[in-house]
mmCIF file of C-alpha atoms and ligand atoms in Angstrom:
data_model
loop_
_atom_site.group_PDB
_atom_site.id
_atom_site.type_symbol
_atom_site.label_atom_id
_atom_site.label_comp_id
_atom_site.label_asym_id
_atom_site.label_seq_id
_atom_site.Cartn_x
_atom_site.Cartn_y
_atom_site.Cartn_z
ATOM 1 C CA UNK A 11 52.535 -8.373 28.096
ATOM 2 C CA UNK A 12 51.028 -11.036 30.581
ATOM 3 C CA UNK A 13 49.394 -13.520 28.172
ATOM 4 C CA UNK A 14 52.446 -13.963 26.081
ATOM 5 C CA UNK A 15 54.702 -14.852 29.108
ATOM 6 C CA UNK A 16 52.008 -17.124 30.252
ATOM 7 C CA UNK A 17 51.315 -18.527 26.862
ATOM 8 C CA UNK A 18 55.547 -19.007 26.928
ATOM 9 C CA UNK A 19 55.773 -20.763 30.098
ATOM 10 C CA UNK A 20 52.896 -23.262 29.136
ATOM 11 C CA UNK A 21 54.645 -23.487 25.770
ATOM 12 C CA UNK A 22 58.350 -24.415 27.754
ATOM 13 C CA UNK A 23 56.098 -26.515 30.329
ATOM 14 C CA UNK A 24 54.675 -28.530 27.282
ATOM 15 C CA UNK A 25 58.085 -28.986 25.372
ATOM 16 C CA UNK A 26 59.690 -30.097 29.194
ATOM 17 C CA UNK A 27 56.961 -32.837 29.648
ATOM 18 C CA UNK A 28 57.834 -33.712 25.802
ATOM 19 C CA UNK A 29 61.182 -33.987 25.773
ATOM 20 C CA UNK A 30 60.702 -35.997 29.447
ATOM 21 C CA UNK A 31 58.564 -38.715 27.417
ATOM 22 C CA UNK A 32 61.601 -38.574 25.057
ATOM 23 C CA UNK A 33 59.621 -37.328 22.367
ATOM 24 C CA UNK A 34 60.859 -33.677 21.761
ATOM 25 C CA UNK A 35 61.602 -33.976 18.113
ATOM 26 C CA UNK A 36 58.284 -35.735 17.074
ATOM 27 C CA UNK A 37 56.356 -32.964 19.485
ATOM 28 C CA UNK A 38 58.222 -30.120 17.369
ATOM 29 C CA UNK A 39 57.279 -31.614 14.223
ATOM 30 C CA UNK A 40 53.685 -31.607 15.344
ATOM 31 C CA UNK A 41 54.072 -28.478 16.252
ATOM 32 C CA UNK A 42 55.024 -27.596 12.901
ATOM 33 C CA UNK A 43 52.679 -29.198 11.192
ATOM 34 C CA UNK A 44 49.775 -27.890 13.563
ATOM 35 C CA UNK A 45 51.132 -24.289 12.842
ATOM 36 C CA UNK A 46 50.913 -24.698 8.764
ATOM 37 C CA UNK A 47 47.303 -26.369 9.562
ATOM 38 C CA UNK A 48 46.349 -23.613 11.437
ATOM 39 C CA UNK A 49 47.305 -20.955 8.533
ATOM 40 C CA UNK A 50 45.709 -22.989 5.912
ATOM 41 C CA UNK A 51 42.519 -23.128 7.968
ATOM 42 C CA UNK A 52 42.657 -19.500 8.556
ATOM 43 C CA UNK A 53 43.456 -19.191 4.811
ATOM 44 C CA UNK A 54 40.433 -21.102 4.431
ATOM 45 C CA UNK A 55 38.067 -19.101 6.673
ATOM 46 C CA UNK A 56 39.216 -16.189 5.065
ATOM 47 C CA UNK A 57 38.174 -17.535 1.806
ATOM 48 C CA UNK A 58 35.140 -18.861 3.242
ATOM 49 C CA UNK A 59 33.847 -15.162 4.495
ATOM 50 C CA UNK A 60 34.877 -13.470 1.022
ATOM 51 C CA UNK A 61 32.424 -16.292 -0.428
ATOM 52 C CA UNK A 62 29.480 -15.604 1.970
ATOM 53 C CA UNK A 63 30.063 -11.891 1.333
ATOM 54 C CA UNK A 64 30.089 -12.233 -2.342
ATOM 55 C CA UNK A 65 27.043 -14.753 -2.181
ATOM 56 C CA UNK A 66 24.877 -11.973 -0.429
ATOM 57 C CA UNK A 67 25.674 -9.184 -2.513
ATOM 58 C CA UNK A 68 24.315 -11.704 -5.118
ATOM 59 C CA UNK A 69 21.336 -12.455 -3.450
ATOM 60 C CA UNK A 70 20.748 -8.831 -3.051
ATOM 61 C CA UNK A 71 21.481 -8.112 -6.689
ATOM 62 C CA UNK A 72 19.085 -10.822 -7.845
ATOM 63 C CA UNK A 73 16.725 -9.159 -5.446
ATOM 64 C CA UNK A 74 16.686 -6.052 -6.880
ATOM 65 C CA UNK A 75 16.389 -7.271 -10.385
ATOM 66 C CA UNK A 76 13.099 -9.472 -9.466
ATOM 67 C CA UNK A 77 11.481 -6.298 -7.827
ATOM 68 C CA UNK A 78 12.284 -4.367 -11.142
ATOM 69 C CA UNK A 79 10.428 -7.250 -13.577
ATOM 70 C CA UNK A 80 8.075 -6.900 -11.023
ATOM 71 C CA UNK A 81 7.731 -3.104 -11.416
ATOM 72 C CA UNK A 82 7.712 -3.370 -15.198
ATOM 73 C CA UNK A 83 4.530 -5.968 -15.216
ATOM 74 C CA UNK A 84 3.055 -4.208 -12.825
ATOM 75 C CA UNK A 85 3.207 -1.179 -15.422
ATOM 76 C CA UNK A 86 4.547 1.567 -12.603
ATOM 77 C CA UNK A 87 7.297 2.399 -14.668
ATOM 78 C CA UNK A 88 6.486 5.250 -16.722
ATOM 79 C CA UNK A 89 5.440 3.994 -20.102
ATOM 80 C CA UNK A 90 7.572 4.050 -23.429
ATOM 81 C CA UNK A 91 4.013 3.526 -25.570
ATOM 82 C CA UNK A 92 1.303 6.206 -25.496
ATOM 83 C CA UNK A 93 -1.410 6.866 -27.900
ATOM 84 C CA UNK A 94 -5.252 7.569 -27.319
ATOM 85 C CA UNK A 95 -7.557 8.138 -29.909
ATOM 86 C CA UNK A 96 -10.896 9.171 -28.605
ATOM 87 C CA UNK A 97 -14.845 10.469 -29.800
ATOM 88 C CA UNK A 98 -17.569 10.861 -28.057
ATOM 89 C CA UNK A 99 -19.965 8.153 -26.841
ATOM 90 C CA UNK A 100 -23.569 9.030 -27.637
ATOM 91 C CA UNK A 101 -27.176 6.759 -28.443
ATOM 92 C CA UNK A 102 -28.123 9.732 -31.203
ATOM 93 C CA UNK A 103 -26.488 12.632 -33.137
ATOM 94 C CA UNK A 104 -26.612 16.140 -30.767
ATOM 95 C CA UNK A 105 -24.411 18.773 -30.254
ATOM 96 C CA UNK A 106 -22.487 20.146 -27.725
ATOM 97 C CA UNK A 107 -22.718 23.599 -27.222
ATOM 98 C CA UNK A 108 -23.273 26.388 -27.692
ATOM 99 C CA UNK A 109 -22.147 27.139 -23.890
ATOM 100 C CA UNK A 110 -21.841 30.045 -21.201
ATOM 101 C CA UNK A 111 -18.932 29.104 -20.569
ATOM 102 C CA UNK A 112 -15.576 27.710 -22.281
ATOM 103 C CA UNK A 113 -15.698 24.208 -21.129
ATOM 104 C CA UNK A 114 -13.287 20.952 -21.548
ATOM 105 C CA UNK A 115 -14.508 18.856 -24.047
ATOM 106 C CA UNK A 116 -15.276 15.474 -22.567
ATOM 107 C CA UNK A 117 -14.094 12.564 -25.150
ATOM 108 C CA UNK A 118 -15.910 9.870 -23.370
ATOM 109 C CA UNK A 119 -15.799 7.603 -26.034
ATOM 110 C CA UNK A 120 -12.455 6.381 -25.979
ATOM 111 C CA UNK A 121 -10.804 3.857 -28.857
ATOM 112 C CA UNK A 122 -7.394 3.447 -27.721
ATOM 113 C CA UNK A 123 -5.579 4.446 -24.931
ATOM 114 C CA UNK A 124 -2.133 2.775 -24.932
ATOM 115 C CA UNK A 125 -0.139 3.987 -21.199
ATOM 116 C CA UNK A 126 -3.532 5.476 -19.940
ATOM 117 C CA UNK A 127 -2.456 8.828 -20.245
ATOM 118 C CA UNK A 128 -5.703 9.955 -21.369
ATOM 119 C CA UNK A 129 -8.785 10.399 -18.205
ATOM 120 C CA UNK A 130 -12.180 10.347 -20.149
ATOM 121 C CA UNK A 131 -13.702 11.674 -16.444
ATOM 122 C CA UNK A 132 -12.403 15.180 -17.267
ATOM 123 C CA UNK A 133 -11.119 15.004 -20.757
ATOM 124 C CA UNK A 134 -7.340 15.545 -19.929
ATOM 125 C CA UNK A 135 -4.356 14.148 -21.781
ATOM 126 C CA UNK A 136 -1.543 14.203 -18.811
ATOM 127 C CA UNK A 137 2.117 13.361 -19.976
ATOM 128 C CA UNK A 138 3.276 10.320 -18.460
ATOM 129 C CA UNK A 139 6.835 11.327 -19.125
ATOM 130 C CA UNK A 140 9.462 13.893 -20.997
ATOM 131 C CA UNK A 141 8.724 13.609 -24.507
ATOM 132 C CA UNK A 142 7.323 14.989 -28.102
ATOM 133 C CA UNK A 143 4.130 14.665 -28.419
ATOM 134 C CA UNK A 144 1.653 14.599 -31.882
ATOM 135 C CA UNK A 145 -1.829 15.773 -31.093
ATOM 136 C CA UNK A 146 -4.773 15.931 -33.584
ATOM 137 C CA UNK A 147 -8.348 16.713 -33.734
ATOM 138 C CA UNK A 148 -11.128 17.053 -36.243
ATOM 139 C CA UNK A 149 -14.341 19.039 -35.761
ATOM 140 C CA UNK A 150 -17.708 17.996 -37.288
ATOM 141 C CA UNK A 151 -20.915 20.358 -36.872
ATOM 142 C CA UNK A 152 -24.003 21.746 -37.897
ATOM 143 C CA UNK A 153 -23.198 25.641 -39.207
ATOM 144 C CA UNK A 154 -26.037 27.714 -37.569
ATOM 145 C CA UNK A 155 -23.569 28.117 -34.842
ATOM 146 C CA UNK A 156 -19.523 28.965 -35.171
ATOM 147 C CA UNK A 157 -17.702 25.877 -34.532
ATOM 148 C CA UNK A 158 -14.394 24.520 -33.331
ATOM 149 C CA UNK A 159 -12.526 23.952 -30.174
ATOM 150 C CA UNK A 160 -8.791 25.457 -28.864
ATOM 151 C CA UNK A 161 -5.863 22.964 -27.827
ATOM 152 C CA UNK A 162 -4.747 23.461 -25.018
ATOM 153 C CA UNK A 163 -1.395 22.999 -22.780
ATOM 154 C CA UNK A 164 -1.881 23.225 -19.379
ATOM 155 C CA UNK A 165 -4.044 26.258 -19.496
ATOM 156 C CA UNK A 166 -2.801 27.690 -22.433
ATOM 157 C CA UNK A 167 -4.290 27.971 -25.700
ATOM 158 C CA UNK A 168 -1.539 26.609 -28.170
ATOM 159 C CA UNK A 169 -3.667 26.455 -31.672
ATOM 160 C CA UNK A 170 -6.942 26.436 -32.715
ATOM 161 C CA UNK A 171 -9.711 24.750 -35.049
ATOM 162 C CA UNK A 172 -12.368 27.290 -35.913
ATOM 163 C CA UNK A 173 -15.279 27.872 -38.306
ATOM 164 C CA UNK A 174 -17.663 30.800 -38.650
ATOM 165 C CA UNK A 175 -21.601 30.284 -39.069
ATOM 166 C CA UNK A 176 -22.138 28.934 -42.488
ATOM 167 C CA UNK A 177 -25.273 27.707 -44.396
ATOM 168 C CA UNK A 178 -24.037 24.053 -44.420
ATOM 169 C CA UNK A 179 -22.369 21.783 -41.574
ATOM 170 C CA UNK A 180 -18.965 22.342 -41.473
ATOM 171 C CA UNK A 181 -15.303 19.992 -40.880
ATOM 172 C CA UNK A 182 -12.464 21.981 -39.543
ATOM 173 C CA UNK A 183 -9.642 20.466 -37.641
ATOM 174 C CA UNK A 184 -5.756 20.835 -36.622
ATOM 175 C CA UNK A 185 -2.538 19.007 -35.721
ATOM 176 C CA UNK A 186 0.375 19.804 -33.556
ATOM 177 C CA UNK A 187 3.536 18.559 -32.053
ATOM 178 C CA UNK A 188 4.421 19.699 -28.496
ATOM 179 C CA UNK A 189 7.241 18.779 -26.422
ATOM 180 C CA UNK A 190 6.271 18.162 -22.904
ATOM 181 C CA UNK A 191 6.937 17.527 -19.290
ATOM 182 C CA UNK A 192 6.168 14.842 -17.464
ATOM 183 C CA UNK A 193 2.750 15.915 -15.872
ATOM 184 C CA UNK A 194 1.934 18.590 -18.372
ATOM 185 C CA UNK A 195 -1.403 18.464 -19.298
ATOM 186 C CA UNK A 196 -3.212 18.578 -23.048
ATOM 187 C CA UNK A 197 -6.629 19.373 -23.545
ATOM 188 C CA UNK A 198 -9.831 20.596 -25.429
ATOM 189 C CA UNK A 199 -11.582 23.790 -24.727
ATOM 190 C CA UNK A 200 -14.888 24.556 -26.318
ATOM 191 C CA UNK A 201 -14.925 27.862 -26.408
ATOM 192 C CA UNK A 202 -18.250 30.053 -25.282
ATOM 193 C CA UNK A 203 -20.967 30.278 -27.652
ATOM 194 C CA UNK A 204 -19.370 27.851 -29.847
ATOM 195 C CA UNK A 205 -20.452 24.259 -30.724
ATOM 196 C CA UNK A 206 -19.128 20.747 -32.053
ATOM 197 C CA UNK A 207 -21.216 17.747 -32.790
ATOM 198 C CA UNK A 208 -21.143 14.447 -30.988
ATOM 199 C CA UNK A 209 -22.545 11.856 -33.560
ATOM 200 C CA UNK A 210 -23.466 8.983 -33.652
ATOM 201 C CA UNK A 211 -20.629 8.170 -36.621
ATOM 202 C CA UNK A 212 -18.068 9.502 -34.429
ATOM 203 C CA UNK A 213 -16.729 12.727 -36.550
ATOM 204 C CA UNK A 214 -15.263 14.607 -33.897
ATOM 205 C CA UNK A 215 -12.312 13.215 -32.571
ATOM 206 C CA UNK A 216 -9.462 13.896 -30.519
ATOM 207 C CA UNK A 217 -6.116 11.785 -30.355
ATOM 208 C CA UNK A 218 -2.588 11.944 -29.341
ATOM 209 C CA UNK A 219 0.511 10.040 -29.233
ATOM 210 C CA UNK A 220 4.283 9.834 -27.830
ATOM 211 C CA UNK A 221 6.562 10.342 -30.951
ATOM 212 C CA UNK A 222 10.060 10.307 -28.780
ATOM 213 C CA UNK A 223 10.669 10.187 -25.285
HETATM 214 C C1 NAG B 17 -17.903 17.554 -43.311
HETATM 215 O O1 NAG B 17 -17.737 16.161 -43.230
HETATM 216 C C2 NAG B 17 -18.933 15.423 -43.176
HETATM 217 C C3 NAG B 17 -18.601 13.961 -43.085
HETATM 218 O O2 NAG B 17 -17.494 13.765 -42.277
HETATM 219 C C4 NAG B 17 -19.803 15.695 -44.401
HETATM 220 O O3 NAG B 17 -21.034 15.052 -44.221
HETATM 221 C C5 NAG B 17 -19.998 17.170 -44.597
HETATM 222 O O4 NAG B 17 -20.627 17.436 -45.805
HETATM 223 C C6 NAG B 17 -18.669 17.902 -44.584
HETATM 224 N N1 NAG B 17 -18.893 19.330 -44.701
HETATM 225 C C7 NAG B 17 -18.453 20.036 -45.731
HETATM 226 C C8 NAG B 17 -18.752 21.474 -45.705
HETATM 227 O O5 NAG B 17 -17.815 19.520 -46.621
#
């Protein structure tokens, strides 16, 4: 309530020494023209601020768009390509088994591994996202022992490859399509008292790939 009656006085102080220099008319027009300067300018600043404000969501949009290219060629996102293909690595032909124990057959030799789903350290195939999945394997071996190996999911057998003692080496193998879940984990488990050969010529394998996300 104070300001404005002090702003009013000034004001009537102002126009007084104004009209006193004879110069009323001119000061009003001034005062006019000051008035529509001062709108424009605040017109202007307003303008100005929705500008800035709009530049730095920008900036903040192209920021987040660099840090997801960087992401992608970084490879962090989860990979739309998988497929391994794997054998094992050995200097002559031997077998592996007959075991105590069932035991995760170690593919060590691996051929292609496209998303690096597959960890030749402990044989596992781990899903690197949602998806259907195509596994397949082939078993080569010697027949004085039974042969074959069981796929499994997690820790579940899903199907099996399997061939009794026989009086000449022996080829079994199997295929299946699983869907998964990101983190699920696909395997081979050589069962107890069976065997599989790891030659030279590579002809047991083990592969896998993504078929859909
Ligand atoms: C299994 O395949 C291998 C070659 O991959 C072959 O030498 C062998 O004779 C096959 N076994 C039988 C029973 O056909």
């Amino acid at each position: 309530m104070k300001t404005p009656g002090v702003l009013l006085l000034l004001w009537s102080a102002l126009v007084v020494v104004a009209a006193e220099r004879g110069g009323l008319h001119v000061e009003a027009t001034d005062a006019a023209a000051a008035s529509t300067q001062q709108s424009y300018l605040s017109e202007f600043r307003a303008a100005q601020r929705q500008m800035i404000a709009q530049m730095a969501e920008q900036r903040e949009e192209l920021r987040l768009a660099k840090a997801q290219i960087e992401e992608l060629k970084s490879g962090a996102v989860r990979p739309s390509n998988v497929a391994f293909s794997t054998s094992f690595s050995v200097k002559t032909d031997k077998h592996i088994g007959p075991l105590k124990t069932d035991t995760t057959l170690l593919f060590d030799c691996v051929f292609t591994n496209v998303g690096d789903a597959y960890d030749k350290t402990n044989g596992l195939f781990t899903a690197p996202r949602n998806g259907v999945y195509m596994f397949n394997y082939h078993i080569f071996a010697g027949g004085d022992h039974g042969a074959g190996a069981k796929l499994l999911k997690n820790k579940d057998q899903v199907v099996a490859a399997y061939n009794h003692v026989a009086p000449h080496d022996i080829n079994t193998s199997q295929s299946v399509i699983l869907q998964l879940q990101e983190g699920d984990t696909v395997s081979l488990l050589l069962e107890a008292g069976w065997w599989v050969a790891a030659y030279t010529g590579h002809l047991t394998t083990f592969s896998g790939h993504l078929l859909f996300a």
